Tab-separated table of C-alpha atoms and ligand atoms in Angstrom:
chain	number	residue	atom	x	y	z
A	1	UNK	CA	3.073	109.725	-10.827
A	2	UNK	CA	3.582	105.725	-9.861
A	3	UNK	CA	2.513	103.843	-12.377
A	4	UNK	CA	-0.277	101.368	-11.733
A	5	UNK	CA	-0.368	98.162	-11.394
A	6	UNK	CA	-0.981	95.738	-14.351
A	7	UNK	CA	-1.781	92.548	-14.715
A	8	UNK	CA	0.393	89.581	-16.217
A	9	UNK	CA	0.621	85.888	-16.533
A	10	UNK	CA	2.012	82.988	-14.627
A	11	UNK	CA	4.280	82.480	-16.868
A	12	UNK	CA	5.652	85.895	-17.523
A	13	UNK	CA	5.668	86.611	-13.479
A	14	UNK	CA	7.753	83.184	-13.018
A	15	UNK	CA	10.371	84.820	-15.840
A	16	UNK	CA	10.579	88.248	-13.531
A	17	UNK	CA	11.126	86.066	-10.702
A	18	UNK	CA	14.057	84.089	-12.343
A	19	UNK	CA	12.080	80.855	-11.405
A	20	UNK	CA	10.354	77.699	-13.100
A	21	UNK	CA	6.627	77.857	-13.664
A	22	UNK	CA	6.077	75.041	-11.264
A	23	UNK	CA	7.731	76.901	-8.785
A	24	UNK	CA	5.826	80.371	-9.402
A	25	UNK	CA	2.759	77.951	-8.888
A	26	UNK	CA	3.646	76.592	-5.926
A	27	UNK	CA	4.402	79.943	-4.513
A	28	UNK	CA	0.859	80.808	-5.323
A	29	UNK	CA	-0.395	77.164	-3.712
A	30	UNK	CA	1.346	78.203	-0.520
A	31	UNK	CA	0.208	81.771	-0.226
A	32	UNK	CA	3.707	83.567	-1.168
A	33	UNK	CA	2.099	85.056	-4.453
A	34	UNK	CA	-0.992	87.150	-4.704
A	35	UNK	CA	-2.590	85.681	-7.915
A	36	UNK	CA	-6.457	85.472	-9.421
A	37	UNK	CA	-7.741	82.602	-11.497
A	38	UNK	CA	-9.167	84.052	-14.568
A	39	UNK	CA	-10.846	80.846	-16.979
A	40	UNK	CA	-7.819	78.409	-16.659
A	41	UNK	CA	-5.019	81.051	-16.125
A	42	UNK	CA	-3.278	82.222	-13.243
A	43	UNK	CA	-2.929	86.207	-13.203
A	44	UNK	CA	-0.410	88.481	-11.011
A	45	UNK	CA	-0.080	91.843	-10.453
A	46	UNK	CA	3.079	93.168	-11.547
A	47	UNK	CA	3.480	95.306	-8.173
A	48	UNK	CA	2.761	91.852	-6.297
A	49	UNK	CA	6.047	90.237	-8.760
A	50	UNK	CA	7.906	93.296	-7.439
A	51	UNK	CA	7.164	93.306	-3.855
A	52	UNK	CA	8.267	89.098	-4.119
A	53	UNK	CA	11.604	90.377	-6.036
A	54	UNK	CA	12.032	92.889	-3.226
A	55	UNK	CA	11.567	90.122	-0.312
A	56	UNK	CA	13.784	87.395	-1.990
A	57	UNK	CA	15.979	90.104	-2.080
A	58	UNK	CA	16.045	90.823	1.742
A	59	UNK	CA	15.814	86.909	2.304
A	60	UNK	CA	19.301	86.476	0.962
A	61	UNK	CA	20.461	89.088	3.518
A	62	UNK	CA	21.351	86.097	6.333
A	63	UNK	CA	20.003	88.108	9.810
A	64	UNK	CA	16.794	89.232	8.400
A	65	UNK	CA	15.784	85.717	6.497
A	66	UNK	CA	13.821	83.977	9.995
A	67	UNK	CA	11.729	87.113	10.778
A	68	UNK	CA	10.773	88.161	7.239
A	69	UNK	CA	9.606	84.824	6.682
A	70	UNK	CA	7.981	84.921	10.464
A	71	UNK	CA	6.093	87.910	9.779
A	72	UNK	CA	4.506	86.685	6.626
A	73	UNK	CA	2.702	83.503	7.764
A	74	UNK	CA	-0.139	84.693	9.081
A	75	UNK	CA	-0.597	86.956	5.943
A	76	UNK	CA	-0.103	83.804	3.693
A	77	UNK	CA	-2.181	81.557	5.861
A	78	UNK	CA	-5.413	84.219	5.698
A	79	UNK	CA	-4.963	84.242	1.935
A	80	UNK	CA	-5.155	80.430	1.965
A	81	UNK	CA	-8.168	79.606	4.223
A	82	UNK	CA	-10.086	82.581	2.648
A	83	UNK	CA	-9.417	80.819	-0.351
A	84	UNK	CA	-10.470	77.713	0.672
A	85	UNK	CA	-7.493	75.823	-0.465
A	86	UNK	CA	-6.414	73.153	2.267
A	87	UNK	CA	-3.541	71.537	1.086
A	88	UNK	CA	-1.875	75.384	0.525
A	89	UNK	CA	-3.142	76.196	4.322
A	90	UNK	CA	-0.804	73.153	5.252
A	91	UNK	CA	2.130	74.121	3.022
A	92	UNK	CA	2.276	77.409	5.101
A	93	UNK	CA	1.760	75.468	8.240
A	94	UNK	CA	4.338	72.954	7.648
A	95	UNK	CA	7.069	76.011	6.487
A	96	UNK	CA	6.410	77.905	9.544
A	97	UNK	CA	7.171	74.055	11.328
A	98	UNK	CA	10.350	73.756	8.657
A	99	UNK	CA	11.535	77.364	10.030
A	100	UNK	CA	11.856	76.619	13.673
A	101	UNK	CA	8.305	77.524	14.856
A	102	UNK	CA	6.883	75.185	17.900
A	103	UNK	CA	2.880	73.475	17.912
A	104	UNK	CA	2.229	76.083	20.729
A	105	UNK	CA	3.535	78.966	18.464
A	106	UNK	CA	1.450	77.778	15.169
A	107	UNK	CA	-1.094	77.732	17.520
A	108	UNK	CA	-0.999	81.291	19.236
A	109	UNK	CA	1.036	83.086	16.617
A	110	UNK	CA	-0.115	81.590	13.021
A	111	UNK	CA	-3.454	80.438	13.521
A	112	UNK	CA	-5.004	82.519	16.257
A	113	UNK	CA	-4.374	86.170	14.430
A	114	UNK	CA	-5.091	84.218	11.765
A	115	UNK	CA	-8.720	83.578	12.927
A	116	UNK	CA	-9.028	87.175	14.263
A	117	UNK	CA	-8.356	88.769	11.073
A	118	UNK	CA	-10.633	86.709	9.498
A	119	UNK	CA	-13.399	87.683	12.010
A	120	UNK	CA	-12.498	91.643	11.170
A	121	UNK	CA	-12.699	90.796	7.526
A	122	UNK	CA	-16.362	88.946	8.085
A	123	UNK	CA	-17.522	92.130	10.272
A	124	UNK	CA	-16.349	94.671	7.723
A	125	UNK	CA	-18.357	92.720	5.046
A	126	UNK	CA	-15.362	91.714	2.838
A	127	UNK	CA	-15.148	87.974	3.641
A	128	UNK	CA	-19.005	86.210	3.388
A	129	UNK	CA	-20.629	83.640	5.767
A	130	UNK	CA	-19.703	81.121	3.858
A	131	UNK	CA	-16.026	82.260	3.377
A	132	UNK	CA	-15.954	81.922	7.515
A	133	UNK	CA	-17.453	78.682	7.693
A	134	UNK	CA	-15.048	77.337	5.070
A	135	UNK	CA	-11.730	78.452	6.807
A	136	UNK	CA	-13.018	77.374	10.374
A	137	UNK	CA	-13.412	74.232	9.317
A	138	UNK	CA	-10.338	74.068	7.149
A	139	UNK	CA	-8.843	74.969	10.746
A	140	UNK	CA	-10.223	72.088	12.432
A	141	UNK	CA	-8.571	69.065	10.101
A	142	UNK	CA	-5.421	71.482	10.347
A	143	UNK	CA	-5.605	71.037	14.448
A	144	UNK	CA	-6.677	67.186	13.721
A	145	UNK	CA	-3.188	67.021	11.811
A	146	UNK	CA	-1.433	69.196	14.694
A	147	UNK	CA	-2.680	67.406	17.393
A	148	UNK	CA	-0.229	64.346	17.390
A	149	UNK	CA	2.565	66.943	18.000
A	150	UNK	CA	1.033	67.961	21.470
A	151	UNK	CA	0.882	64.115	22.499
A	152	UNK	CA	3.028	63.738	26.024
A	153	UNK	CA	4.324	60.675	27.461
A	154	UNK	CA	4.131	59.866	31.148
A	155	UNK	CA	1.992	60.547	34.443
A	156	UNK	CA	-0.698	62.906	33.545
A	157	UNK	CA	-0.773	65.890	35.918
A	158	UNK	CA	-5.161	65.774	36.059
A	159	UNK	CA	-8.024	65.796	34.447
A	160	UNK	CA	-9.311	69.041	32.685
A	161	UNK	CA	-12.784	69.438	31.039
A	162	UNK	CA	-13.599	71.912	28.393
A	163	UNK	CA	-15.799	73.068	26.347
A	164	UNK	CA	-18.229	76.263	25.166
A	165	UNK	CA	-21.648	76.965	26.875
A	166	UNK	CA	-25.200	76.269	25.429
A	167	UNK	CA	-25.933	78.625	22.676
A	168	UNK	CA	-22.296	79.336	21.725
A	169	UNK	CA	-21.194	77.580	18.382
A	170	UNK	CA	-17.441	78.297	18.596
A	171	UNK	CA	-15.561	75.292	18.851
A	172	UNK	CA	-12.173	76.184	17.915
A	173	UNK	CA	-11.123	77.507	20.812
A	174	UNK	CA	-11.354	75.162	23.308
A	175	UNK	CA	-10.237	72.659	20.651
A	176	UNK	CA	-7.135	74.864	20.509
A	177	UNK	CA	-6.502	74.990	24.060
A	178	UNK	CA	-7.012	71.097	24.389
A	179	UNK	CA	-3.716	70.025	22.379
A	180	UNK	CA	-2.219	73.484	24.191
A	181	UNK	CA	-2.763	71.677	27.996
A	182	UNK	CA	-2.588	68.142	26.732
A	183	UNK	CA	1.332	69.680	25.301
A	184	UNK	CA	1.778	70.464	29.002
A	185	UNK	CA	1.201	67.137	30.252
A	186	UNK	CA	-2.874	67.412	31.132
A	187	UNK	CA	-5.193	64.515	30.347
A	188	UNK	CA	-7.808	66.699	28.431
A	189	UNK	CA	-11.624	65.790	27.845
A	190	UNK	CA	-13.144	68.625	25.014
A	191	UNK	CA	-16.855	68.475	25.113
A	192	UNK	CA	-16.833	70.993	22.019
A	193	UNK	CA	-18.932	73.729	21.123
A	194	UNK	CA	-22.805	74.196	22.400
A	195	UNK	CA	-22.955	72.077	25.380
A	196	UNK	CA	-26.021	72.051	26.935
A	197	UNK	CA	-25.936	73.166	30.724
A	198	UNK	CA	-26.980	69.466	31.829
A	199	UNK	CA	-24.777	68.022	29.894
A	200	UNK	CA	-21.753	69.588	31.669
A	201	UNK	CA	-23.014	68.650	34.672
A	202	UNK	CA	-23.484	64.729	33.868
A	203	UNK	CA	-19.886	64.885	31.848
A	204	UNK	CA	-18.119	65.832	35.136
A	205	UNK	CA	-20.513	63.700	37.741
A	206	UNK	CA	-19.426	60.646	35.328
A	207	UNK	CA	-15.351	61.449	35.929
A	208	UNK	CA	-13.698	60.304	38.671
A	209	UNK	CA	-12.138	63.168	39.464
A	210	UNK	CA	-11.568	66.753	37.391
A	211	UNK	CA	-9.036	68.629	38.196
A	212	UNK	CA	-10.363	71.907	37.043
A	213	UNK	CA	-12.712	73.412	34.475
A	214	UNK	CA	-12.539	75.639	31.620
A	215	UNK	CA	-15.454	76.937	29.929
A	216	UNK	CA	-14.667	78.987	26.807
A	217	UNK	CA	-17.199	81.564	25.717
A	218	UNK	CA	-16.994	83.454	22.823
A	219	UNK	CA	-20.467	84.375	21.390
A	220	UNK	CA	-21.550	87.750	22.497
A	221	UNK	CA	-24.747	88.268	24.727
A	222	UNK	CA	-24.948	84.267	25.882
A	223	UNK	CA	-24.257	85.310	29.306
A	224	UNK	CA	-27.521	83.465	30.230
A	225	UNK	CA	-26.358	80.335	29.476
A	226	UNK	CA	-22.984	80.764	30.635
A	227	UNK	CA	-24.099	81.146	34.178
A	228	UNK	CA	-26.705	78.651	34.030
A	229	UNK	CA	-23.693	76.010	32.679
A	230	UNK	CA	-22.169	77.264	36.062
A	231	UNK	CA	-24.934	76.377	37.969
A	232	UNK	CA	-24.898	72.698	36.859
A	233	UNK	CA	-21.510	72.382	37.046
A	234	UNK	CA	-21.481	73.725	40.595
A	235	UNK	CA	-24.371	70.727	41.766
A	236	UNK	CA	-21.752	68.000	40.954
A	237	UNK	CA	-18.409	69.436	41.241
A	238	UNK	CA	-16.154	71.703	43.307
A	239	UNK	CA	-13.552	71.755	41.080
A	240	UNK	CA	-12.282	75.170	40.017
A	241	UNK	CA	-13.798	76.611	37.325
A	242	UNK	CA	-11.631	78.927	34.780
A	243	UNK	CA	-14.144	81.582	32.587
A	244	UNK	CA	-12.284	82.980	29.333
A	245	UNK	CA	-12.774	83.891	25.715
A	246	UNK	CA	-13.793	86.851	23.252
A	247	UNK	CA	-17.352	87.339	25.613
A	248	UNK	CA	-15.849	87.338	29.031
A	249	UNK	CA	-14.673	91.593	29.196
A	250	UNK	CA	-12.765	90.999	32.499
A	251	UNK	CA	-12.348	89.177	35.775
A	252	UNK	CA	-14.931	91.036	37.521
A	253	UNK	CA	-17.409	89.676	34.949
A	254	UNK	CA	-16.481	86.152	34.855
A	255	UNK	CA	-16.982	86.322	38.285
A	256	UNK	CA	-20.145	87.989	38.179
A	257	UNK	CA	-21.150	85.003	36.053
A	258	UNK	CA	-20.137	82.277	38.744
A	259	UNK	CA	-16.597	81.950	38.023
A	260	UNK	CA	-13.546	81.728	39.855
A	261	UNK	CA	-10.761	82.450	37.881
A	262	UNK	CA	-10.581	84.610	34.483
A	263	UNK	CA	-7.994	84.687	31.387
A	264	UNK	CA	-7.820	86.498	28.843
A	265	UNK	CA	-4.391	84.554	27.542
A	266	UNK	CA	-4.446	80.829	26.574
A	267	UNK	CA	-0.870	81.286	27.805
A	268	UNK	CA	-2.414	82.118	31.595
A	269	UNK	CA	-5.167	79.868	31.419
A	270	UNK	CA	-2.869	76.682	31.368
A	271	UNK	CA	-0.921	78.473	34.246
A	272	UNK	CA	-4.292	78.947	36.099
A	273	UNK	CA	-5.562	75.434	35.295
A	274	UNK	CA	-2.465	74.369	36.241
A	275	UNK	CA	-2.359	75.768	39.549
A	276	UNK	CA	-6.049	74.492	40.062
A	277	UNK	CA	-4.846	71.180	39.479
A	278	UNK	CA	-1.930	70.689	41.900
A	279	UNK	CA	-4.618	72.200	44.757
A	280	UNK	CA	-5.153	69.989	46.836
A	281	UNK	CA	-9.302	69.318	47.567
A	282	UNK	CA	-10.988	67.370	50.047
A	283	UNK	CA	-12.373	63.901	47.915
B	1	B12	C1	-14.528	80.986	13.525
B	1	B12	C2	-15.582	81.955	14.001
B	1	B12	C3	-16.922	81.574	13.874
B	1	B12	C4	-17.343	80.213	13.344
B	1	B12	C5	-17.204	79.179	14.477
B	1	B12	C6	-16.708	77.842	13.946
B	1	B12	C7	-16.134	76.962	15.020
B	1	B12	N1	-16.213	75.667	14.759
B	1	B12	O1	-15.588	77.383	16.043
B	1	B12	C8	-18.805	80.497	12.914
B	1	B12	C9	-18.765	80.996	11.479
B	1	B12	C10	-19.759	79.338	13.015
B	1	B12	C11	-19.136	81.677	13.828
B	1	B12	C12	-20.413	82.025	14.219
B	1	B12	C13	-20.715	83.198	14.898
B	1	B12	N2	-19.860	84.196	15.210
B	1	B12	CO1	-17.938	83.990	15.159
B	1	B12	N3	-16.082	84.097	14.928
B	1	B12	C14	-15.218	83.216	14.527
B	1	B12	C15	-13.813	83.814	14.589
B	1	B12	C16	-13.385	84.194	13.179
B	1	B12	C17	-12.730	82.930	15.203
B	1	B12	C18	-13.053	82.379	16.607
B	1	B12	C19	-11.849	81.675	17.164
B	1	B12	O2	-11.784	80.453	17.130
B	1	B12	N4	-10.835	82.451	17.595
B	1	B12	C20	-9.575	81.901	18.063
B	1	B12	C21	-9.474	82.002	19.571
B	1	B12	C22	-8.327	81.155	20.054
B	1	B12	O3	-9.209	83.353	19.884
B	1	B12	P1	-9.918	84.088	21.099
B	1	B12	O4	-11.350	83.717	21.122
B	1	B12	O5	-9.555	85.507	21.062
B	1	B12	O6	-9.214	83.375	22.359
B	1	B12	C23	-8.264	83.989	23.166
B	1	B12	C24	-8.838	84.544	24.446
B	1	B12	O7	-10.165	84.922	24.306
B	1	B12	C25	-8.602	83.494	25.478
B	1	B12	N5	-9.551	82.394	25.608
B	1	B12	C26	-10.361	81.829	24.696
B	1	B12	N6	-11.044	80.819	25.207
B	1	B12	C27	-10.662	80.708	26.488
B	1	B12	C28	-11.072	79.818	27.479
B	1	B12	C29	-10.513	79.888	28.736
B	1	B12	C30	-10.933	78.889	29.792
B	1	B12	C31	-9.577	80.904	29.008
B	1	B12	C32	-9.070	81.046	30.373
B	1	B12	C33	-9.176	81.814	28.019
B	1	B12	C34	-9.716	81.704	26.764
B	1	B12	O8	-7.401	82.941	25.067
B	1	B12	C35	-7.332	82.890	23.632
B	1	B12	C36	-5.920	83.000	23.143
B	1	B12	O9	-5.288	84.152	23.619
B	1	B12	C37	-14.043	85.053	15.513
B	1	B12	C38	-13.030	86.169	15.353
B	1	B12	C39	-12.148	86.303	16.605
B	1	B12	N7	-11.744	87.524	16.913
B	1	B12	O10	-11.844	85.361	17.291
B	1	B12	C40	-15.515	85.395	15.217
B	1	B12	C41	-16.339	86.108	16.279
B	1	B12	C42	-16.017	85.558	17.660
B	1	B12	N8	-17.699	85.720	15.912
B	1	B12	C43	-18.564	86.676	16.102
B	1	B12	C44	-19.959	86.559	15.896
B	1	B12	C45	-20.786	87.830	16.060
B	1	B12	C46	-20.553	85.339	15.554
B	1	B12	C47	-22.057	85.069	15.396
B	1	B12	C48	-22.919	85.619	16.533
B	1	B12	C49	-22.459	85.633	14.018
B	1	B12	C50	-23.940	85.525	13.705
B	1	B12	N9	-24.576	86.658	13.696
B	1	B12	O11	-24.452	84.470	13.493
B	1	B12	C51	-22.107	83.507	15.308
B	1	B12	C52	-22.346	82.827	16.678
B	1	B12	C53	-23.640	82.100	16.746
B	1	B12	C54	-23.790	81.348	18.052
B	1	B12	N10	-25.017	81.049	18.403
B	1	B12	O12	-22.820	81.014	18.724
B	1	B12	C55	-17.901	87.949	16.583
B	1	B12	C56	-18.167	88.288	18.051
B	1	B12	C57	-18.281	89.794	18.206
B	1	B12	C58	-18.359	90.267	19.627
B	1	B12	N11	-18.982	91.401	19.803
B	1	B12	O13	-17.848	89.669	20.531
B	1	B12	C59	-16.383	87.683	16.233
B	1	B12	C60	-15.345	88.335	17.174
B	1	B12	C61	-16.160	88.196	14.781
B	1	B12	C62	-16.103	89.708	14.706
B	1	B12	N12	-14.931	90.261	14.500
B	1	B12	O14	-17.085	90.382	14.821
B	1	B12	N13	-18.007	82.337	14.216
């Protein structure tokens, strides 16, 4: 019969590892080690020292060392932002940076899944409200910090407005996919989460000219408001509008809702807004 699990110090797991306390604690700061505060001590469980021996192990073994570490960022950066420590959700950030990862990847491969499992972990009841809230806005100063990185030099190829419909409080994602297009050489305008149908409409009648528009919806059953944003937007502009996020099922039902293109990628929707862009329209 396997033996279970106990529970041991700081200390004592730093001596297993064959490393310095300070370094056992960073490890923990930066998501690598599984620990729980208890009073003013740090405790680890000893199958969590083992399964660290076991992956230094097969980090020493050259080929395997970039993917290991790949795999385990999201993992580390969950444990972080459900643990509401922002300086640690940076250390993991800035690793995956150190290891060769790109913006655009922290962006769709680290902090997207990232956010998804958090979602699953709020529906099945095992992270709270205020566990949610926390992390998303832990995210936001870590996409304030990203942003810079995204910053391109030059003649911008058009104006693109985003932003999520009336009723829909997720603002991450169309603060994600500004710093995605502005990387790609887009002047970007973000009008955030919740914006109120005529409020879309006067943000594009007072721009000279946008290029296309991307409306990211993500709270279920707001299809309402998504169509009435449409509306407005359609009384002032003819500029192409792009429909995507976790509430749009398919094409046929952004559509349905007044669109006229659908993504379900943030990959595709800079290639859609892009080709939106360089289409010519009568002024
Ligand atoms: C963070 C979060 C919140 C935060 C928002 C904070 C903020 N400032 O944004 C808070 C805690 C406030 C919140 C509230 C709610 N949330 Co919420 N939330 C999330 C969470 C964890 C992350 C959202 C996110 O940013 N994802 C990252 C983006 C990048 O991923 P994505 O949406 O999949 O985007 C991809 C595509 O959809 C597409 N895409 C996205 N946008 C666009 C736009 C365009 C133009 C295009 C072309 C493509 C595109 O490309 C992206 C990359 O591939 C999700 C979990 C999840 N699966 O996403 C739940 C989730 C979206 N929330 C959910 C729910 C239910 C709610 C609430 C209704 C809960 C409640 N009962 O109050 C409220 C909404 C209230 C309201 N009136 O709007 C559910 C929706 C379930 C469903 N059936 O669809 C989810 C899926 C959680 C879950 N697993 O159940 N939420």
């Amino acid at each position: 019969m396997a033996d279970l699990p106990t529970t041991i110090s700081l200390a004592e797991a730093a001596e297993r590892l064959g490393v310095h306390y300070m370094t056992a604690y960073r490890y923990v700061r930066t998501g690598r080690l599984e620990a729980v505060k208890q009073g003013a001590e740090w405790q680890v469980e000893t199958n969590e020292v083992d399964r660290m021996r076991a992956q230094s192990a097969a980090d020493r073994t050259p080929t395997r060392t970039r993917n290991t570490r790949a795999h385990e960022y999201p993992r580390r950066l969950v444990e972080r932002l459900i643990a509401g420590d922002e300086a640690g959700s940076w250390s993991v950030i800035e690793g995956a940076l150190t290891a060769g990862m790109t913006p655009d990847e922290v962006y769709l491969d680290l902090l997207r899944p990232a956010l998804h499992t958090i979602g699953e972990r709020w529906a099945q009841g095992s992270v709270t409200v205020a566990q949610e809230h926390q992390a998303s806005a832990i995210v936001l100063r870590l996409i304030g910090r990203l942003g810079p990185r995204f910053v391109r030099r030059g003649r911008k190829r058009g104006t693109v407005l985003l932003g999520a419909p009336p009723g829909d409080v997720h603002g991450l994602p169309s603060a994600l996919l500004t710093d995605l297009l502005r990387g790609r050489g887009f002047e970007v305008i973000d009008l955030g989460a919740d914006v109120p149908a005529d409020s879309w409409a006067s943000a594009t009648a007072a721009l000279a000219r946008v290029a296309a528009i991307g409306l990211c919806a993500t709270t279920p059953d707001n299809h309402r408001n998504v169509r009435d944003a449409i509306e407005h937007l359609r009384r002032v502009s003819d500029a192409p509008i792009v429909l995507g996020g976790n509430a749009i099922a398919s094409g046929r039902h952004a559509t349905d809702l007044g669109a006229d293109q659908y993504s379900d990628s943030f990959a595709q929707a800079a290639a859609l807004l892009d080709d939106a862009a360089s289409t010519p329209r009568p002024r």
